[in-house]
């Protein structure tokens, strides 16, 4: 059975066919494609079966038609004369009429004819079960049924077309679209325009449609009804999906472009949004003042959510005839938000060097933001100051050592202006006031900016600045929260995706979560092509820090080879002390301290010009302490520890770092007090510096001559890292005549021990440490002799106890 003829419908047709009452006329009304002709024929056959009367296919002129039953198809195409003749036959003769028609056009004479019908059949769309019956057996899967039903909206003719041509791929074949050519070619011009407007997404905007159709708004509904009667349009005025595909395939592109342009111009004149209309026209090359104006308006609409599209729309405005300098600043802004700082700087410079160009202050702020990302904070501050953005200028000036207390900007207190003001206040407080107050202020700035920050071009984000303050102050939880929220909110657009991810990776590294830090670094470096100088400096420093913490000499050497260019490309500023300190420790470990002498001197000068603010100085003191200890310069390390102790007065967070620094000095001098070491390590752990805490305990364990203290401190290091504590052996030797076991190994022996217990061969260990396999074997022999191990397995067991898990020490 044909799926259109459901059992219920077949039963009703049978009942209608057997009705022998005079004037038992029947009307079949539905849009095109709903099977009216099929039903007309089925009714005729049913009448023949029920009465024995052979129905006649009625064609004009009807005054010459004879027969008891007259079947009339497409009655909506008949003229008034023919319709009046049919009505005469229906009322003045025994002829029984079965009339099929579309619901529009509905001439009064057709309406009068259909009013005579005692029954009506109103075909409806097919449901999924009926669609399944029309598909070939091999395609009667849920996926194919859903696809066909969605594409055709269940219109029977469209289902049949797709069923005939569909393959296993879920796509509409070209032959199915080609079958629409005849229907589209016969459409009234106004109906076709409406369909093209529906394809453009205008919907039932009667004012726009009136402009497009060159008619009064009150008559647009007639065109809409005519379009619905084709079956190509649903009740809400949207195209059936397969019909939309057919229109795009069959109607020439220039015609569709013209319709969109007309609609955009009309909507723009009414102050409406034009982005949905102009987006598909970006690469069409259309021109004219109206098109250029529409492209500009669409670009402004796209900027908050899709700056790359906005930049392309501004380019299309130029192609349409707008002078490049007229939209240069706004296009530069869009490019910068999209992450194309090179293009943004080129356009901004063109505008700035053209005195009569509009939006020169906008161009200046774009250039200033781009330069900040490239580490040129001084030049950035000059441009912001010229553009009248004193608070952003203050950020750049403070970054290079010139403290400026910027006044608030004039204008309404918006979320953006409030966030910028809080950000500037927080930075000023970080230099002159209390760290907690500074951090709290910048955190509020980040929160305030979140709802509106996606389309704001910034020299630095409050989330990034807040994370830096939090990292300097060892508030890792705050840094993590700020950065995760900024990433989720898209604060600052594309230029800050990498920065926020890198700082999040740094936070993980500082907390000892090295795998997560490595994942974060990889993700950040995959986000865009080349990294900007500021991001590159942080990325190299993270790579260096991970290699140093893992004890991977080869990886450290590779990272250090990349660091040279990063250091040269980015000048020293207040916001790069973290990577500078990490690189200083790597330089000391690789005996290449001369590479960073100039940068460290510049950093100290910068700090001095700001009055040595502890919050900003602490990371340099901390890294300087460890670099000096690595280099074997205890007197320099003591100077850093003393500076930290002076800054710690009245601040508990700084006191933890100062206490740990003092403890480290004592351990390095061989004075290991287990209680003090464990207390300092636990305090470091308490502020989130897990890796440093475990390293302090581990280092102390290797330098004590007290077996009980060694085991206790190794257990402390393992527990800080969240790893199981090893089974304890006797803390003193039970062999007669032996003194307590001494375990004071050298730094090189500890490095060899860590790599040996990890399973590397002597050759592999030598490759990692840049020494020969023979030298490695010599170190192992010495350790075996000093530890009194009677076998290799016993030696490995003791070395595991000594070095604990990988990454405990330098």
mmCIF file of N, CA, C and O in Angstrom, residues 324-395:
data_model
loop_
_atom_site.group_PDB
_atom_site.id
_atom_site.type_symbol
_atom_site.label_atom_id
_atom_site.label_comp_id
_atom_site.label_asym_id
_atom_site.label_seq_id
_atom_site.Cartn_x
_atom_site.Cartn_y
_atom_site.Cartn_z
ATOM 1 N N UNK A 324 40.407 52.382 2.624
ATOM 2 C CA UNK A 324 41.028 51.531 3.656
ATOM 3 C C UNK A 324 41.251 52.252 4.978
ATOM 4 O O UNK A 324 41.036 51.678 6.047
ATOM 5 N N UNK A 325 41.655 53.515 4.926
ATOM 6 C CA UNK A 325 41.948 54.231 6.158
ATOM 7 C C UNK A 325 40.669 54.538 6.937
ATOM 8 O O UNK A 325 40.709 54.744 8.152
ATOM 9 N N UNK A 326 39.529 54.539 6.241
ATOM 10 C CA UNK A 326 38.264 54.866 6.912
ATOM 11 C C UNK A 326 37.857 53.795 7.902
ATOM 12 O O UNK A 326 37.193 54.074 8.900
ATOM 13 N N UNK A 327 38.227 52.543 7.610
ATOM 14 C CA UNK A 327 37.887 51.448 8.519
ATOM 15 C C UNK A 327 39.147 50.812 9.116
ATOM 16 O O UNK A 327 39.066 49.791 9.785
ATOM 17 N N UNK A 328 40.300 51.430 8.874
ATOM 18 C CA UNK A 328 41.570 50.826 9.274
ATOM 19 C C UNK A 328 41.676 50.564 10.766
ATOM 20 O O UNK A 328 42.109 49.483 11.189
ATOM 21 N N UNK A 329 41.283 51.564 11.587
ATOM 22 C CA UNK A 329 41.427 51.391 13.029
ATOM 23 C C UNK A 329 40.515 50.287 13.547
ATOM 24 O O UNK A 329 40.923 49.452 14.367
ATOM 25 N N UNK A 330 39.271 50.271 13.067
ATOM 26 C CA UNK A 330 38.329 49.247 13.533
ATOM 27 C C UNK A 330 38.734 47.858 13.033
ATOM 28 O O UNK A 330 38.594 46.860 13.730
ATOM 29 N N UNK A 331 39.246 47.808 11.829
ATOM 30 C CA UNK A 331 39.730 46.519 11.304
ATOM 31 C C UNK A 331 40.950 46.049 12.093
ATOM 32 O O UNK A 331 41.090 44.850 12.391
ATOM 33 N N UNK A 332 41.829 46.977 12.443
ATOM 34 C CA UNK A 332 42.995 46.624 13.261
ATOM 35 C C UNK A 332 42.556 46.075 14.626
ATOM 36 O O UNK A 332 43.124 45.116 15.143
ATOM 37 N N UNK A 333 41.540 46.717 15.202
ATOM 38 C CA UNK A 333 40.997 46.252 16.482
ATOM 39 C C UNK A 333 40.503 44.815 16.363
ATOM 40 O O UNK A 333 40.786 43.955 17.219
ATOM 41 N N UNK A 334 39.765 44.535 15.291
ATOM 42 C CA UNK A 334 39.245 43.181 15.087
ATOM 43 C C UNK A 334 40.381 42.181 14.886
ATOM 44 O O UNK A 334 40.361 41.073 15.439
ATOM 45 N N UNK A 335 41.377 42.549 14.096
ATOM 46 C CA UNK A 335 42.515 41.649 13.869
ATOM 47 C C UNK A 335 43.254 41.357 15.170
ATOM 48 O O UNK A 335 43.663 40.219 15.427
ATOM 49 N N UNK A 336 43.431 42.381 15.989
ATOM 50 C CA UNK A 336 44.131 42.179 17.256
ATOM 51 C C UNK A 336 43.360 41.224 18.158
ATOM 52 O O UNK A 336 43.936 40.310 18.773
ATOM 53 N N UNK A 337 42.037 41.406 18.250
ATOM 54 C CA UNK A 337 41.229 40.504 19.075
ATOM 55 C C UNK A 337 41.251 39.081 18.527
ATOM 56 O O UNK A 337 41.118 38.112 19.280
ATOM 57 N N UNK A 338 41.403 38.954 17.213
ATOM 58 C CA UNK A 338 41.464 37.629 16.606
ATOM 59 C C UNK A 338 42.839 36.992 16.751
ATOM 60 O O UNK A 338 43.014 35.826 16.389
ATOM 61 N N UNK A 339 43.816 37.751 17.251
ATOM 62 C CA UNK A 339 45.145 37.204 17.466
ATOM 63 C C UNK A 339 46.163 37.547 16.402
ATOM 64 O O UNK A 339 47.321 37.140 16.498
ATOM 65 N N UNK A 340 45.770 38.291 15.376
ATOM 66 C CA UNK A 340 46.702 38.684 14.311
ATOM 67 C C UNK A 340 47.308 40.035 14.668
ATOM 68 O O UNK A 340 46.898 41.079 14.153
ATOM 69 N N UNK A 341 48.321 40.009 15.534
ATOM 70 C CA UNK A 341 48.913 41.268 15.991
ATOM 71 C C UNK A 341 49.763 41.918 14.913
ATOM 72 O O UNK A 341 49.887 43.148 14.869
ATOM 73 N N UNK A 342 50.361 41.122 14.032
ATOM 74 C CA UNK A 342 51.131 41.706 12.929
ATOM 75 C C UNK A 342 50.230 42.558 12.042
ATOM 76 O O UNK A 342 50.533 43.721 11.731
ATOM 77 N N UNK A 343 49.118 41.960 11.616
ATOM 78 C CA UNK A 343 48.191 42.707 10.771
ATOM 79 C C UNK A 343 47.621 43.915 11.491
ATOM 80 O O UNK A 343 47.433 44.983 10.896
ATOM 81 N N UNK A 344 47.321 43.755 12.775
ATOM 82 C CA UNK A 344 46.766 44.864 13.550
ATOM 83 C C UNK A 344 47.751 46.022 13.629
ATOM 84 O O UNK A 344 47.374 47.192 13.465
ATOM 85 N N UNK A 345 49.012 45.727 13.864
ATOM 86 C CA UNK A 345 50.016 46.785 13.962
ATOM 87 C C UNK A 345 50.209 47.493 12.628
ATOM 88 O O UNK A 345 50.368 48.722 12.578
ATOM 89 N N UNK A 346 50.191 46.746 11.540
ATOM 90 C CA UNK A 346 50.361 47.376 10.222
ATOM 91 C C UNK A 346 49.234 48.370 9.950
ATOM 92 O O UNK A 346 49.467 49.509 9.534
ATOM 93 N N UNK A 347 48.006 47.938 10.184
ATOM 94 C CA UNK A 347 46.873 48.831 9.927
ATOM 95 C C UNK A 347 46.857 50.009 10.892
ATOM 96 O O UNK A 347 46.568 51.145 10.502
ATOM 97 N N UNK A 348 47.160 49.750 12.163
ATOM 98 C CA UNK A 348 47.160 50.834 13.151
ATOM 99 C C UNK A 348 48.199 51.884 12.792
ATOM 100 O O UNK A 348 47.948 53.103 12.904
ATOM 101 N N UNK A 349 49.365 51.450 12.345
ATOM 102 C CA UNK A 349 50.403 52.407 11.955
ATOM 103 C C UNK A 349 49.955 53.249 10.749
ATOM 104 O O UNK A 349 50.251 54.451 10.665
ATOM 105 N N UNK A 350 49.264 52.607 9.790
ATOM 106 C CA UNK A 350 48.781 53.366 8.638
ATOM 107 C C UNK A 350 47.824 54.468 9.065
ATOM 108 O O UNK A 350 47.877 55.595 8.557
ATOM 109 N N UNK A 351 46.963 54.160 9.997
ATOM 110 C CA UNK A 351 46.008 55.158 10.475
ATOM 111 C C UNK A 351 46.728 56.258 11.260
ATOM 112 O O UNK A 351 46.453 57.452 11.099
ATOM 113 N N UNK A 352 47.652 55.846 12.122
ATOM 114 C CA UNK A 352 48.350 56.832 12.953
ATOM 115 C C UNK A 352 49.183 57.804 12.131
ATOM 116 O O UNK A 352 49.363 58.960 12.530
ATOM 117 N N UNK A 353 49.683 57.358 11.006
ATOM 118 C CA UNK A 353 50.522 58.232 10.178
ATOM 119 C C UNK A 353 49.706 59.051 9.181
ATOM 120 O O UNK A 353 50.279 59.800 8.379
ATOM 121 N N UNK A 354 48.378 58.892 9.209
ATOM 122 C CA UNK A 354 47.498 59.681 8.338
ATOM 123 C C UNK A 354 46.727 60.667 9.204
ATOM 124 O O UNK A 354 45.806 60.305 9.924
ATOM 125 N N UNK A 355 47.115 61.917 9.151
ATOM 126 C CA UNK A 355 46.573 62.907 10.087
ATOM 127 C C UNK A 355 45.060 63.066 9.991
ATOM 128 O O UNK A 355 44.389 63.335 10.974
ATOM 129 N N UNK A 356 44.508 62.921 8.806
ATOM 130 C CA UNK A 356 43.078 63.123 8.633
ATOM 131 C C UNK A 356 42.267 61.843 8.824
ATOM 132 O O UNK A 356 41.049 61.853 8.629
ATOM 133 N N UNK A 357 42.925 60.772 9.200
ATOM 134 C CA UNK A 357 42.224 59.490 9.343
ATOM 135 C C UNK A 357 41.293 59.516 10.554
ATOM 136 O O UNK A 357 41.626 60.098 11.590
ATOM 137 N N UNK A 358 40.123 58.897 10.437
ATOM 138 C CA UNK A 358 39.232 58.801 11.604
ATOM 139 C C UNK A 358 39.735 57.735 12.573
ATOM 140 O O UNK A 358 40.539 56.866 12.211
ATOM 141 N N UNK A 359 39.291 57.824 13.818
ATOM 142 C CA UNK A 359 39.560 56.792 14.832
ATOM 143 C C UNK A 359 41.051 56.615 15.118
ATOM 144 O O UNK A 359 41.518 55.498 15.362
ATOM 145 N N UNK A 360 41.811 57.705 15.108
ATOM 146 C CA UNK A 360 43.246 57.565 15.362
ATOM 147 C C UNK A 360 43.517 57.124 16.799
ATOM 148 O O UNK A 360 44.482 56.391 17.062
ATOM 149 N N UNK A 361 42.690 57.563 17.738
ATOM 150 C CA UNK A 361 42.896 57.116 19.124
ATOM 151 C C UNK A 361 42.646 55.620 19.251
ATOM 152 O O UNK A 361 43.338 54.931 20.007
ATOM 153 N N UNK A 362 41.668 55.118 18.514
ATOM 154 C CA UNK A 362 41.446 53.664 18.502
ATOM 155 C C UNK A 362 42.670 52.945 17.961
ATOM 156 O O UNK A 362 43.107 51.920 18.507
ATOM 157 N N UNK A 363 43.228 53.467 16.886
ATOM 158 C CA UNK A 363 44.434 52.855 16.307
ATOM 159 C C UNK A 363 45.581 52.869 17.319
ATOM 160 O O UNK A 363 46.356 51.900 17.419
ATOM 161 N N UNK A 364 45.690 53.951 18.081
ATOM 162 C CA UNK A 364 46.761 54.038 19.080
ATOM 163 C C UNK A 364 46.590 52.992 20.170
ATOM 164 O O UNK A 364 47.566 52.353 20.603
ATOM 165 N N UNK A 365 45.350 52.776 20.625
ATOM 166 C CA UNK A 365 45.135 51.774 21.673
ATOM 167 C C UNK A 365 45.380 50.370 21.144
ATOM 168 O O UNK A 365 45.851 49.500 21.880
ATOM 169 N N UNK A 366 45.059 50.133 19.867
ATOM 170 C CA UNK A 366 45.340 48.825 19.272
ATOM 171 C C UNK A 366 46.848 48.582 19.243
ATOM 172 O O UNK A 366 47.338 47.514 19.641
ATOM 173 N N UNK A 367 47.592 49.565 18.749
ATOM 174 C CA UNK A 367 49.046 49.429 18.695
ATOM 175 C C UNK A 367 49.636 49.276 20.092
ATOM 176 O O UNK A 367 50.549 48.468 20.308
ATOM 177 N N UNK A 368 49.101 50.019 21.053
ATOM 178 C CA UNK A 368 49.613 49.937 22.427
ATOM 179 C C UNK A 368 49.405 48.548 23.012
ATOM 180 O O UNK A 368 50.299 47.987 23.660
ATOM 181 N N UNK A 369 48.228 47.968 22.792
ATOM 182 C CA UNK A 369 47.959 46.623 23.310
ATOM 183 C C UNK A 369 48.870 45.598 22.652
ATOM 184 O O UNK A 369 49.417 44.712 23.323
ATOM 185 N N UNK A 370 49.030 45.708 21.317
ATOM 186 C CA UNK A 370 49.896 44.759 20.609
ATOM 187 C C UNK A 370 51.337 44.850 21.097
ATOM 188 O O UNK A 370 52.022 43.832 21.281
ATOM 189 N N UNK A 371 51.818 46.070 21.319
ATOM 190 C CA UNK A 371 53.197 46.241 21.799
ATOM 191 C C UNK A 371 53.369 45.685 23.204
ATOM 192 O O UNK A 371 54.438 45.155 23.546
ATOM 193 N N UNK A 372 52.328 45.783 24.033
ATOM 194 C CA UNK A 372 52.410 45.209 25.375
ATOM 195 C C UNK A 372 52.594 43.707 25.303
ATOM 196 O O UNK A 372 53.376 43.116 26.061
ATOM 197 N N UNK A 373 51.896 43.052 24.381
ATOM 198 C CA UNK A 373 52.048 41.603 24.218
ATOM 199 C C UNK A 373 53.452 41.253 23.728
ATOM 200 O O UNK A 373 53.907 40.122 23.943
ATOM 201 N N UNK A 374 54.112 42.208 23.122
ATOM 202 C CA UNK A 374 55.455 41.953 22.605
ATOM 203 C C UNK A 374 56.537 42.462 23.548
ATOM 204 O O UNK A 374 57.702 42.537 23.166
ATOM 205 N N UNK A 375 56.119 42.842 24.746
ATOM 206 C CA UNK A 375 57.095 43.202 25.756
ATOM 207 C C UNK A 375 57.582 44.626 25.706
ATOM 208 O O UNK A 375 58.464 45.002 26.470
ATOM 209 N N UNK A 376 57.030 45.467 24.843
ATOM 210 C CA UNK A 376 57.475 46.849 24.717
ATOM 211 C C UNK A 376 56.556 47.749 25.540
ATOM 212 O O UNK A 376 55.793 48.571 25.009
ATOM 213 N N UNK A 377 56.654 47.605 26.857
ATOM 214 C CA UNK A 377 55.734 48.296 27.744
ATOM 215 C C UNK A 377 55.938 49.804 27.740
ATOM 216 O O UNK A 377 54.973 50.565 27.889
ATOM 217 N N UNK A 378 57.160 50.254 27.595
ATOM 218 C CA UNK A 378 57.422 51.691 27.578
ATOM 219 C C UNK A 378 56.737 52.364 26.397
ATOM 220 O O UNK A 378 56.047 53.379 26.552
ATOM 221 N N UNK A 379 56.925 51.803 25.220
ATOM 222 C CA UNK A 379 56.284 52.362 24.019
ATOM 223 C C UNK A 379 54.763 52.223 24.122
ATOM 224 O O UNK A 379 54.010 53.117 23.727
ATOM 225 N N UNK A 380 54.300 51.111 24.672
ATOM 226 C CA UNK A 380 52.868 50.908 24.868
ATOM 227 C C UNK A 380 52.279 51.997 25.762
ATOM 228 O O UNK A 380 51.221 52.570 25.461
ATOM 229 N N UNK A 381 52.970 52.316 26.845
ATOM 230 C CA UNK A 381 52.481 53.355 27.755
ATOM 231 C C UNK A 381 52.408 54.709 27.063
ATOM 232 O O UNK A 381 51.463 55.485 27.279
ATOM 233 N N UNK A 382 53.387 55.016 26.209
ATOM 234 C CA UNK A 382 53.371 56.290 25.487
ATOM 235 C C UNK A 382 52.138 56.401 24.595
ATOM 236 O O UNK A 382 51.479 57.448 24.547
ATOM 237 N N UNK A 383 51.813 55.316 23.888
ATOM 238 C CA UNK A 383 50.654 55.343 23.001
ATOM 239 C C UNK A 383 49.353 55.453 23.786
ATOM 240 O O UNK A 383 48.437 56.187 23.395
ATOM 241 N N UNK A 384 49.253 54.722 24.886
ATOM 242 C CA UNK A 384 48.048 54.822 25.714
ATOM 243 C C UNK A 384 47.887 56.243 26.261
ATOM 244 O O UNK A 384 46.781 56.783 26.316
ATOM 245 N N UNK A 385 48.995 56.817 26.650
ATOM 246 C CA UNK A 385 48.929 58.176 27.196
ATOM 247 C C UNK A 385 48.467 59.157 26.111
ATOM 248 O O UNK A 385 47.649 60.047 26.355
ATOM 249 N N UNK A 386 48.993 58.987 24.890
ATOM 250 C CA UNK A 386 48.607 59.854 23.779
ATOM 251 C C UNK A 386 47.118 59.703 23.459
ATOM 252 O O UNK A 386 46.425 60.662 23.111
ATOM 253 N N UNK A 387 46.615 58.458 23.610
ATOM 254 C CA UNK A 387 45.209 58.186 23.308
ATOM 255 C C UNK A 387 44.279 58.575 24.448
ATOM 256 O O UNK A 387 43.059 58.459 24.315
ATOM 257 N N UNK A 388 44.837 59.016 25.571
ATOM 258 C CA UNK A 388 44.015 59.439 26.690
ATOM 259 C C UNK A 388 43.605 58.322 27.620
ATOM 260 O O UNK A 388 42.722 58.508 28.466
ATOM 261 N N UNK A 389 44.241 57.152 27.500
ATOM 262 C CA UNK A 389 43.923 56.020 28.378
ATOM 263 C C UNK A 389 44.977 55.964 29.485
ATOM 264 O O UNK A 389 45.926 55.175 29.445
ATOM 265 N N UNK A 390 44.799 56.811 30.487
ATOM 266 C CA UNK A 390 45.834 56.973 31.509
ATOM 267 C C UNK A 390 46.007 55.727 32.378
ATOM 268 O O UNK A 390 47.118 55.436 32.849
ATOM 269 N N UNK A 391 44.948 54.983 32.597
ATOM 270 C CA UNK A 391 45.072 53.818 33.482
ATOM 271 C C UNK A 391 45.840 52.685 32.814
ATOM 272 O O UNK A 391 46.661 52.027 33.446
ATOM 273 N N UNK A 392 45.581 52.453 31.534
ATOM 274 C CA UNK A 392 46.390 51.467 30.818
ATOM 275 C C UNK A 392 47.829 51.961 30.690
ATOM 276 O O UNK A 392 48.779 51.168 30.723
ATOM 277 N N UNK A 393 48.000 53.268 30.515
ATOM 278 C CA UNK A 393 49.352 53.824 30.461
ATOM 279 C C UNK A 393 50.089 53.577 31.768
ATOM 280 O O UNK A 393 51.293 53.271 31.785
ATOM 281 N N UNK A 394 49.356 53.668 32.885
ATOM 282 C CA UNK A 394 49.969 53.429 34.194
ATOM 283 C C UNK A 394 50.447 52.000 34.333
ATOM 284 O O UNK A 394 51.483 51.733 34.949
ATOM 285 N N UNK A 395 49.721 51.051 33.755
ATOM 286 C CA UNK A 395 50.149 49.650 33.811
ATOM 287 C C UNK A 395 51.496 49.477 33.129
ATOM 288 O O UNK A 395 52.409 48.826 33.657
#
